[in-house]
Structure formats: structure tokens, C-alpha cells
Amino acid sequence: MIDLLTIFVLAAFVGFEVVSKVSTILHTPLMSGANAIHGVILVGAILITGAAEGAVQLVLGLLAVFLATVNVVGGFVVTDRMLEMFKGHKR
Amino acid sequence: MSAQLAYLVAALCFLLALKGLSTPRFARAGNLLGAAGMVLAVVTAFVQGAVHNGLWILVAIALGAVVAVPAARSVKMTAIPQMVALFNGVGGAAAALVALAEFHDGGPLLFRIATVLTVLIGSGSFSGSLVTFAKLQEIMTTRPVVLPAGRVLSIGVVAVSLVLAVAVLATSSTALLVALTVAGLLLGIAFVLPVGGADVPIAISLLNAFTGLAVAASGYVLANTLLIVAGTLVGASGTLLTRMMAQAMGRPLTNILFGAFTATAVQVRGEEQRTVRSGTVEDVAILLGYAHSIVVVPGYGLAVAQAQHAARELVTLLEGRGITVDYGIHPVAGRMPGHMNVLLAEADVPYEQLKELDDVNPGMTSMDVALVVGANDVVNPGARDEPTSPIYGMPIFDVDRARAVVFMKRSMRPGFAGIDNELLYNAKTTLLFGDAKDSLTKLLAAVKQL
């Protein structure tokens, strides 16, 4: 358990560090990209559905898989569309 | 072991994705790298974990993709913020469902703590995101909603949530965990309802960070390091991003965090009839055509009317007459920080013409005309002068200090934050009513005639 806590603390520091110098222009795409990344819950949803016993667990799991997929796929696609707009306007 | 290695690579992809997204040059590559990491993680999870129900899982994924891709591809650029809110909400819901499904027979205390956190934060993030979606989509009012006994209700919901959380930890009762889910849903609603229009983007960013934390907590439930790392990365970077946004807007974060407990109903001023000066297209064309320097302040109204291209044509024409024209881009012009930059980039406006507050405001007194197109709150002098204003403290363009102001508006309706704007009644201000695209096209023709 301490191992997992260590990972948590280190990841938190890295998370702060990595976005510390972002310009206002990129706030929206960054938020949207981060939004897609937390869709990684899809991994968890697949794991529990794969090990599901009984109908309730299966239904909950499949619903989670569906929703997480919407989060992941929608998040990355919409972020890419936003960033596409900036193409050709590099300083 | 090989699964763990694949998860590590995926986590690195996410990290580099966030890093890339923070710099204009690598933003797009960063996003694609994040997507690649996600594919790797999902395939690994499927191979490792889909012992049963593999086909069902594939069907659910396919359905999700079928719903999400067209939605994300067809959404108008103006509606991006509510789309992000929606995607965030379903992510939170997924996290809560995962924890609910995994909670069949209690388990060790740390496991129960992680479950409680995932369910509470996940469901709160879900309902809160739905409310922000409704606000941005203008399904419901964009003004802060303060229920008569709102403060008591909010405190009550928090108290009930805490009691239920402790009860779940003590008893491992599934029924109580379901009750906690409901409390979480109410908590999310109570949290977002009092948030006013101008603060909604910050609330979305904060909910995004919360979903990240829910995902991290679910990582403890499933003892999966990738979920912990990725969720924490989003939670931490999202929190920092929220703070930066709040700073860019000059809004105290506590307004949003504790709005549910401190909000008081905003006094609506008596609707006395006040005079405004409205002009014709020709008046405005003359004003613009014979100016030396103009600043254009675009807002959400410009985007809604899809008038970016018309605006750019008018600016090009005016520049052809030897007039200096800049765009003043407020950090929250549009509906989210950076939203207007995206919209103008779509219309091929050169990056160099986009000026920020600090570049424009010092020279405002020597500007001949400030042309406000579909913006309202970001030029409201109340944010600077009236401590009672709900948006007091938000930095604004001091367009009231320019020699003349042209205010293009659809109607006298107040802006997104629902606040009256003194600038409309200023003697320097000429109002040009109408749809932004329509008015700009007419202006274009009228300036050509000069």
C-alpha cells in the first residue's frame, strides 16, 4: 500500500511540474487533453467486466466500459480538432 | 509482468502528452501520443483481463466509439466547452460504476476508503458536469442559482455524505454505498448550481481535476498503478490549471469552491428605462473608415454568428485604408480560456494580430474606436469600478477609455453572466443592433463605399 502511495505522491509532483508553464492560449486544449487521459478508467472498466460474476456486475461493468469509451474517444478527437485550428499559425 | 511494462509505457505516453499539450509546437503531437498510449493500455487490459465477456466488452467499446466520434467531429467550435464538460462527466460516472461493481464483499479498510472516495467524487463530478453542460448549452439559466435555503441544503448534503461515507467504512454495506452515490450526485449539483456564468469554465476545469482524482482512487480499488498514475497526473495538472485560469480571470477560486455555502442572491436592479444611442451601419462605417487606430474586441456572439470570417475581411479592408487594427483577446473571450484564439485561428487571423489585455489596455486612451463584436462581460466597466458587481475583479478591456465605442449586439439582453453593462449607456457608445455576421457584412459594404 505504501508503494501505491509513493506512486501517488510522485505522480502528483510530476503533474504539477509538467503544466506549470502553459500559456493561456492552450488552456482549453490542455484541459480537454487531460480530460481524455482520465478516460483511462476504461482500463479499470475492462478489467472488472472481464472478471464479472453475476448479471449486476456485468451490467455495471459494461455501462462503465461504454461511458469510459465515450470519454476517451470523444476527448482525444475533440482535442485534435481544436489543435488542428492552430496549424500554420506557428510563430 | 509484460502487462505492467505496457502500462508503464502508457503512463509515460500520458506524461509526455500533457507536456506536449503545454507547448504550442508539440500540442498536437502530444495529443496523438496520449491517444497512442491509451490504445496500448486498453489493448493490454483486454488481453490481460477480458477473461470473460470479451465480446460484450468489444460491443460496449464499439457503441461508445459510435456515439463519441460523430459527436466530437460535428460539434461546433463554439460548443466545445460543454462538450468537454459532458465527456468529463461520463468519465466520472465510469469511475463511480467501476468502484460500485467491485464492491461486493467489503474488503480491507484501505480498499473501502478508496471505494468511498471513487464513488463520491466520481458521481459528484458526473452530476456537476451535467449541470455545467446545461448552463453552457443554455438549457437552464447561466446566472448563479441560489435556492432559498441553499446554504442549509448544501451543508446538509455534505453532512449526509460524510455520515454515509463513515457508515460504509464501518459496515461495508452495499445499500449504504448506493445511498452514498446518490448523495454524491446531489453534492455535485449543489456545488455547481451557485456558480455564475463567468465562473463556469473554472468549474469545468475543477471537475476535470476531480474526475482525475476519482480515477486515481479507483486505481487503489483495483490495485492498478496505471490508473493511479494517470488519474493523479490529471488531478494534479488539472488543479494547477484551474488555479491558473482563476488567476488569468482575476477570480478568487474560493468563489467557486465555496459558492454553495457563501452565495447570496444577487440584487437585481430596478428595470428603469435608460437611453442608449444606436447608430446606422453608415454612421459606424464612417467612424471606422476615418479612424487611425481600431481595436476589435470579439466575444462569444461573434462565434455564435460564425462571423469570424466577416470580421477578418472587414479588418483586412480597414488595414488597406492604412488603419492600424488589432484584436483584443480576453483570456476568457468565448466560453473558456483560449477559446477565442481557437475560433479566430479557424478564420485564418494571423497570430500576431491577437493582442492580450496587457498589450492593449495601456494604449487604450489613444485608440480612436473600440469595436466590440458580440462581447459583453469582458468590457463591462463594472468589473473594474463596482465592488458589488458579481464579476468585480475580473480584468477587462478598458474600452470605455477609447475615444469612441461601437457595440455590436443582437439585443439589449445582458451577457453570459447576466449582468447589466454600464458601457451600453455611455455617451461615447454607439450601438449597432443585429446579428454579428449580418452587421459585419453590411459594414464591409458600407466601408467599401467610402
XYZ file of C-alpha atoms in Angstrom:
541
model
C 0.000 0.000 0.000
C 2.897 2.335 0.762
C 4.210 1.614 -2.740
C 0.962 2.844 -4.261
C 1.028 5.915 -2.040
C 4.577 6.675 -3.179
C 3.433 6.466 -6.775
C 0.570 8.826 -5.986
C 2.823 11.462 -4.397
C 5.405 11.312 -7.174
C 2.759 11.479 -9.899
C 1.189 14.493 -8.199
C 4.514 16.343 -8.267
C 5.102 15.461 -11.899
C 1.555 16.548 -12.743
C 2.109 19.968 -11.205
C 5.503 20.334 -12.824
C 4.509 19.344 -16.313
C 1.868 22.030 -16.877
C 3.462 24.810 -14.838
C 4.376 26.955 -17.835
C 1.387 26.710 -20.143
C 0.157 29.835 -21.927
C -3.486 30.946 -21.806
C -3.930 30.041 -25.462
C -3.522 26.377 -24.658
C -5.687 26.227 -21.535
C -8.703 24.823 -23.353
C -6.871 22.142 -25.395
C -4.835 21.145 -22.347
C -7.950 20.752 -20.245
C -9.563 18.742 -22.991
C -6.481 16.543 -23.432
C -6.239 15.890 -19.699
C -9.937 15.092 -19.826
C -9.279 12.392 -22.422
C -6.448 10.930 -20.330
C -8.630 10.328 -17.276
C -10.700 8.197 -19.595
C -8.038 5.590 -18.774
C -10.692 4.394 -16.334
C -11.628 2.327 -19.392
C -8.777 0.014 -18.381
C -10.396 -0.470 -14.986
C -13.812 -0.954 -16.560
C -12.483 -3.678 -18.878
C -10.707 -5.453 -16.024
C -13.791 -5.611 -13.781
C -16.112 -6.597 -16.616
C -13.711 -9.349 -17.631
C -13.865 -10.768 -14.140
C -17.563 -10.057 -13.565
C -19.642 -12.622 -11.724
C -23.362 -12.202 -11.969
C -25.640 -10.006 -14.013
C -25.460 -6.839 -11.859
C -21.697 -6.657 -12.039
C -21.742 -7.356 -15.748
C -24.255 -4.611 -16.463
C -22.446 -2.064 -14.281
C -19.144 -3.025 -15.899
C -20.430 -2.785 -19.452
C -22.046 0.578 -18.739
C -18.688 1.758 -17.354
C -16.898 0.473 -20.475
C -19.344 2.345 -22.682
C -19.104 5.632 -20.756
C -15.320 5.454 -20.449
C -15.021 4.852 -24.194
C -17.107 7.961 -24.850
C -14.757 9.878 -22.547
C -11.570 8.585 -24.206
C -12.567 8.688 -27.852
C -14.528 11.929 -27.650
C -11.811 13.592 -25.606
C -8.956 12.831 -27.974
C -10.946 13.590 -31.140
C -12.227 16.934 -29.889
C -8.762 17.955 -28.681
C -7.266 17.085 -32.041
C -9.902 19.156 -33.816
C -9.096 22.146 -31.638
C -5.380 21.849 -32.204
C -5.879 21.428 -35.933
C -7.082 25.042 -35.944
C -3.701 26.269 -34.798
C -1.969 24.628 -37.727
C 0.014 27.069 -39.862
C -0.004 29.836 -37.284
C 3.199 28.967 -35.555
C 5.316 31.871 -34.583
C 4.856 -8.657 -15.912
C 4.648 -7.721 -19.569
C 1.273 -6.105 -18.818
C 2.933 -3.938 -16.164
C 5.590 -2.932 -18.687
C 2.932 -1.935 -21.221
C 1.165 0.112 -18.514
C 4.445 1.864 -17.734
C 4.901 2.805 -21.388
C 1.291 4.054 -21.492
C 1.861 6.162 -18.360
C 4.940 7.717 -19.980
C 2.877 8.487 -23.091
C 0.313 10.313 -20.937
C 3.021 12.271 -19.191
C 4.618 13.339 -22.471
C 1.149 14.115 -23.844
C 0.499 16.611 -21.057
C 3.973 18.047 -21.558
C 3.357 18.383 -25.295
C -0.054 19.968 -24.775
C 1.602 22.729 -22.747
C 3.648 23.986 -25.699
C 2.106 25.241 -28.948
C 4.616 23.412 -31.124
C 4.102 19.941 -29.756
C 0.482 20.202 -28.684
C -0.997 18.155 -31.489
C 1.740 15.531 -31.409
C 1.264 15.343 -27.647
C -2.419 14.650 -28.008
C -1.777 11.904 -30.562
C 0.865 10.365 -28.298
C -1.683 10.335 -25.479
C -4.146 8.550 -27.757
C -1.472 6.005 -28.708
C -0.744 5.383 -25.029
C -4.454 4.875 -24.457
C -4.714 2.302 -27.247
C -1.754 0.411 -25.785
C -3.284 0.477 -22.300
C -6.708 -0.660 -23.474
C -5.347 -3.488 -25.634
C -3.182 -4.632 -22.731
C -6.137 -4.574 -20.349
C -8.223 -6.515 -22.820
C -5.602 -9.192 -23.363
C -4.793 -9.406 -19.666
C -8.226 -9.056 -18.160
C -11.049 -9.877 -20.530
C -11.198 -13.466 -19.408
C -14.961 -13.480 -19.675
C -17.410 -11.346 -21.597
C -14.797 -10.334 -24.172
C -17.382 -10.000 -26.899
C -19.688 -7.890 -24.735
C -16.795 -5.604 -23.880
C -15.965 -5.114 -27.546
C -19.606 -4.300 -28.267
C -19.681 -1.717 -25.457
C -16.456 -0.132 -26.753
C -17.800 -0.063 -30.305
C -21.034 1.581 -29.111
C -19.063 4.172 -27.164
C -16.952 4.995 -30.207
C -20.021 5.175 -32.437
C -21.581 7.723 -30.071
C -18.434 9.731 -29.349
C -16.775 10.118 -32.747
C -19.651 11.817 -34.598
C -20.396 13.967 -31.547
C -16.785 15.118 -31.262
C -16.372 15.606 -35.003
C -19.562 17.528 -35.632
C -19.661 19.736 -32.541
C -19.324 23.386 -33.436
C -16.203 25.090 -32.144
C -18.453 27.395 -30.151
C -19.903 24.450 -28.238
C -16.562 22.864 -27.319
C -16.706 23.785 -23.616
C -19.978 21.973 -22.957
C -18.709 19.002 -24.960
C -15.639 18.808 -22.731
C -17.924 19.056 -19.692
C -20.006 16.153 -20.974
C -17.002 13.909 -21.717
C -15.672 14.727 -18.272
C -18.982 13.803 -16.670
C -19.214 10.366 -18.280
C -15.625 9.667 -17.192
C -16.587 10.425 -13.599
C -19.639 8.204 -13.907
C -17.498 5.355 -15.279
C -15.138 5.634 -12.296
C -18.048 5.529 -9.847
C -19.563 2.496 -11.617
C -16.245 0.640 -11.548
C -15.979 1.117 -7.784
C -19.634 0.171 -7.260
C -19.275 -3.020 -9.285
C -16.084 -4.012 -7.476
C -17.624 -3.542 -4.020
C -19.344 -6.846 -3.393
C -17.978 -8.099 -0.120
C -16.301 -5.213 1.627
C -12.588 -5.891 1.721
C -9.780 -4.304 3.741
C -10.172 -0.796 5.168
C -7.919 0.927 2.616
C -9.898 -0.689 -0.168
C -13.123 0.613 1.367
C -11.683 4.110 1.748
C -10.653 4.122 -1.918
C -14.096 2.865 -2.921
C -15.870 5.563 -0.935
C -13.689 8.277 -2.470
C -14.135 6.990 -6.020
C -17.903 6.715 -5.707
C -18.343 10.095 -4.026
C -16.011 12.095 -6.288
C -16.995 10.227 -9.449
C -20.728 10.673 -9.030
C -20.306 14.303 -7.925
C -18.192 15.018 -10.975
C -20.830 13.391 -13.169
C -23.810 15.387 -11.903
C -21.772 18.591 -11.612
C -20.612 18.254 -15.208
C -24.178 17.722 -16.374
C -25.226 20.952 -14.657
C -22.349 22.909 -16.249
C -23.362 21.374 -19.579
C -26.926 22.576 -19.067
C -25.672 26.042 -18.130
C -23.385 26.358 -21.160
C -25.966 24.923 -23.525
C -28.382 27.445 -22.004
C -30.866 24.705 -21.222
C -31.004 26.383 -17.821
C -30.145 29.864 -16.626
C -26.483 30.855 -16.688
C -26.918 33.001 -13.604
C -25.931 31.676 -10.214
C -28.840 29.666 -8.862
C -29.308 30.268 -5.164
C -32.091 28.229 -3.637
C -33.987 29.829 -0.760
C -32.392 27.560 1.819
C -29.436 26.777 -0.453
C -26.772 27.154 2.183
C -28.573 24.898 4.649
C -29.242 22.326 1.915
C -25.593 22.336 0.805
C -24.308 21.892 4.327
C -26.928 19.170 4.825
C -25.785 17.275 1.720
C -22.150 17.490 2.822
C -23.068 16.253 6.295
C -25.148 13.353 4.978
C -22.332 12.386 2.578
C -19.819 12.324 5.409
C -22.088 10.242 7.637
C -22.778 7.791 4.814
C -19.084 7.581 3.965
C -18.189 6.685 7.536
C -21.104 4.249 7.692
C -19.901 2.463 4.543
C -16.403 2.212 6.008
C -17.825 0.745 9.219
C -20.423 -1.649 7.826
C -19.326 -2.493 4.249
C -22.994 -2.274 3.320
C -23.696 -2.158 -0.404
C -27.044 -0.441 0.179
C -25.290 2.372 2.022
C -22.764 2.675 -0.814
C -25.644 3.139 -3.248
C -27.066 5.814 -0.924
C -23.625 7.455 -0.935
C -23.740 7.503 -4.737
C -26.995 9.437 -4.585
C -25.502 11.819 -2.026
C -22.533 12.318 -4.373
C -24.875 13.187 -7.228
C -26.629 15.769 -5.040
C -23.267 17.114 -3.891
C -22.189 17.740 -7.487
C -25.397 19.630 -8.204
C -25.184 21.686 -5.010
C -21.582 22.539 -5.885
C -22.231 23.815 -9.411
C -25.686 25.451 -9.129
C -24.440 28.637 -7.427
C -21.597 29.076 -9.933
C -22.290 32.055 -12.168
C -21.730 32.238 -15.920
C -18.260 33.756 -15.780
C -17.007 31.077 -13.397
C -18.405 28.052 -15.243
C -15.181 27.363 -17.215
C -13.233 27.264 -13.960
C -15.806 24.892 -12.504
C -15.370 22.579 -15.515
C -11.616 22.601 -15.060
C -12.007 21.790 -11.381
C -14.465 18.957 -12.086
C -11.949 17.644 -14.618
C -9.319 17.521 -11.875
C -11.846 15.816 -9.581
C -12.541 13.093 -12.138
C -8.782 12.572 -12.343
C -8.697 12.049 -8.585
C -11.662 9.663 -8.745
C -9.779 7.643 -11.354
C -6.666 7.653 -9.159
C -8.740 6.421 -6.207
C -10.217 3.683 -8.388
C -6.617 2.653 -9.075
C -6.348 1.768 -5.378
C -9.599 -0.174 -5.578
C -8.238 -2.297 -8.434
C -4.572 -2.137 -7.336
C -3.729 -0.869 -10.806
C -0.763 1.507 -10.984
C -1.635 2.930 -14.403
C -4.967 4.219 -13.116
C -3.226 5.745 -10.103
C -0.530 7.436 -12.171
C -2.783 8.713 -14.960
C -5.554 9.809 -12.594
C -3.111 11.615 -10.344
C -1.420 13.325 -13.291
C -4.772 14.695 -14.410
C -5.813 15.554 -10.860
C -2.620 17.492 -10.164
C -2.266 19.214 -13.521
C -5.991 19.957 -13.543
C -5.822 21.588 -10.122
C -2.912 23.754 -11.207
C -4.650 24.602 -14.472
C -7.762 25.612 -12.536
C -5.689 27.939 -10.378
C -4.018 29.482 -13.412
C -7.371 30.041 -15.088
C -8.773 31.658 -11.982
C -5.725 33.914 -11.845
C -5.991 34.823 -15.539
C -9.579 35.870 -14.915
C -8.844 37.601 -11.633
C -11.468 35.457 -9.941
C -10.910 34.145 -6.441
C -11.057 30.356 -6.505
C -12.931 30.364 -3.204
C -15.931 31.872 -5.035
C -16.265 28.627 -6.891
C -15.126 26.212 -4.215
C -17.368 27.556 -1.521
C -20.027 29.228 -3.630
C -22.551 26.722 -2.347
C -22.027 27.987 1.189
C -21.497 31.680 0.692
C -23.618 32.618 -2.298
C -26.307 35.170 -1.705
C -28.978 36.121 -4.181
C -27.766 38.892 -6.472
C -29.703 42.112 -6.233
C -31.454 42.802 -9.489
C -31.560 46.473 -10.144
C -34.904 48.084 -10.980
C -35.529 47.901 -14.695
C -35.780 51.643 -15.214
C -35.815 52.690 -18.822
C -32.433 54.174 -19.737
C -31.469 55.689 -23.020
C -28.938 54.204 -25.362
C -27.675 55.587 -28.628
C -27.999 53.296 -31.590
C -26.459 54.117 -34.972
C -26.900 53.017 -38.538
C -24.419 50.928 -40.492
C -23.359 54.060 -42.411
C -22.617 56.002 -39.196
C -20.423 53.218 -37.966
C -18.711 52.782 -41.356
C -17.686 56.449 -41.311
C -16.487 56.162 -37.730
C -14.331 53.159 -38.631
C -13.213 54.264 -42.089
C -11.723 57.548 -40.896
C -10.105 56.279 -37.724
C -6.358 55.817 -37.317
C -6.366 53.030 -34.812
C -9.016 50.473 -34.001
C -9.173 47.647 -31.541
C -11.635 44.843 -32.198
C -12.857 43.016 -29.107
C -14.578 39.806 -30.221
C -16.752 37.752 -27.918
C -18.959 34.729 -27.906
C -21.613 36.497 -30.014
C -19.142 36.681 -32.897
C -18.554 32.974 -32.668
C -22.242 32.091 -32.437
C -22.965 34.106 -35.570
C -19.996 32.370 -37.270
C -18.794 35.891 -38.056
C -15.054 35.227 -37.685
C -14.534 35.340 -41.448
C -16.611 38.501 -41.939
C -14.665 40.151 -39.119
C -11.362 39.236 -40.714
C -12.486 40.631 -44.102
C -13.524 43.912 -42.515
C -10.218 44.161 -40.681
C -8.267 43.482 -43.882
C -10.241 46.177 -45.675
C -9.631 48.703 -42.898
C -5.928 47.877 -42.878
C -5.926 48.549 -46.613
C -7.004 52.091 -45.735
C -3.888 52.478 -43.608
C -5.641 51.951 -40.301
C -3.927 50.026 -37.521
C -6.215 47.261 -36.339
C -5.630 44.828 -33.503
C -7.785 42.150 -31.988
C -8.064 42.381 -28.234
C -8.421 38.833 -26.990
C -9.593 38.491 -23.437
C -8.289 35.390 -21.675
C -11.868 34.153 -21.296
C -13.335 35.525 -24.515
C -15.684 32.865 -25.751
C -16.662 30.415 -23.105
C -13.327 29.136 -21.907
C -9.771 30.396 -21.607
C -8.199 30.310 -25.043
C -11.496 29.568 -26.778
C -11.435 32.734 -28.915
C -7.908 32.001 -30.125
C -9.173 28.703 -31.478
C -12.109 30.385 -33.220
C -10.021 33.126 -34.827
C -7.331 30.673 -35.873
C -10.148 28.834 -37.653
C -10.788 32.052 -39.641
C -7.081 32.411 -40.556
C -6.473 35.507 -38.469
C -2.698 35.887 -38.115
C -1.472 35.061 -34.670
C 0.442 38.373 -34.436
C -2.751 40.437 -34.581
C -4.127 38.814 -31.447
C -3.247 41.051 -28.538
C -3.753 40.349 -24.874
C -5.100 42.635 -22.151
C -1.709 43.977 -21.075
C -0.770 44.824 -24.666
C -3.959 46.722 -25.420
C -5.081 48.469 -22.234
C -2.094 50.864 -21.786
C -2.679 52.322 -25.279
C -6.461 52.375 -24.991
C -6.779 56.152 -24.479
C -5.172 56.760 -27.880
C -7.473 54.301 -29.668
C -9.957 56.010 -31.969
C -12.539 53.257 -31.975
C -13.083 50.153 -29.949
C -15.293 47.767 -31.907
C -16.966 45.318 -29.557
C -18.413 42.389 -31.502
C -20.628 40.087 -29.522
C -18.653 40.545 -26.310
C -20.171 41.948 -23.160
C -18.837 40.926 -19.781
C -15.183 41.304 -20.817
C -15.696 45.029 -21.482
C -18.038 45.698 -18.567
C -16.542 48.568 -16.547
C -18.499 47.253 -13.559
C -15.838 44.569 -13.160
C -13.344 47.373 -12.520
C -15.408 50.034 -10.749
C -18.267 48.397 -8.857
C -17.272 46.229 -5.912
C -20.846 44.926 -5.722
C -20.751 43.544 -9.258
C -20.697 39.731 -9.414
C -17.776 39.917 -11.829
C -15.857 42.530 -9.807
C -12.142 41.821 -10.017
C -12.194 40.199 -13.433
C -9.715 42.014 -15.677
C -11.457 43.770 -18.568
C -10.610 45.689 -21.713
C -10.918 49.358 -20.754
C -12.768 50.150 -23.967
C -14.646 52.914 -22.174
C -11.319 54.801 -22.278
C -11.103 54.702 -26.071
C -12.306 57.788 -27.923
C -15.395 56.023 -29.241
C -17.009 52.653 -28.705
C -19.077 50.713 -31.209
C -21.046 47.981 -29.542
C -22.436 45.344 -31.893
C -25.181 43.435 -30.144
C -28.077 41.254 -31.041
C -30.347 42.772 -28.415
C -30.262 44.573 -25.098
C -30.094 41.193 -23.406
C -27.324 41.083 -20.808
C -24.252 38.934 -21.349
C -23.485 35.383 -20.285
C -23.019 36.368 -16.663
C -26.423 38.076 -16.733
C -25.149 41.439 -15.541
C -26.158 44.842 -16.800
C -23.388 46.737 -18.606
C -22.910 50.459 -17.859
C -20.960 50.788 -21.086
C -24.165 50.494 -23.109
C -25.397 53.774 -21.617
C -22.083 55.610 -22.023
C -22.292 58.745 -24.183
C -19.289 57.536 -26.224
C -21.051 54.346 -27.180
C -22.857 53.722 -30.442
C -24.925 50.587 -30.569
C -25.374 48.619 -33.748
C -28.129 46.083 -33.305
C -28.305 42.908 -35.329
C -26.725 39.558 -35.938
C -22.931 39.973 -35.842
C -22.306 38.364 -39.237
C -25.061 40.305 -40.914
C -23.916 43.624 -39.440
C -20.268 42.985 -40.288
C -21.135 42.130 -43.898
C -23.172 45.324 -44.209
C -20.334 47.291 -42.609
C -17.919 45.783 -45.089
C -20.045 47.007 -47.991
C -20.510 50.438 -46.405
C -16.775 50.942 -45.769
C -16.057 49.996 -49.390
C -18.396 52.812 -50.455
C -16.468 55.483 -48.554
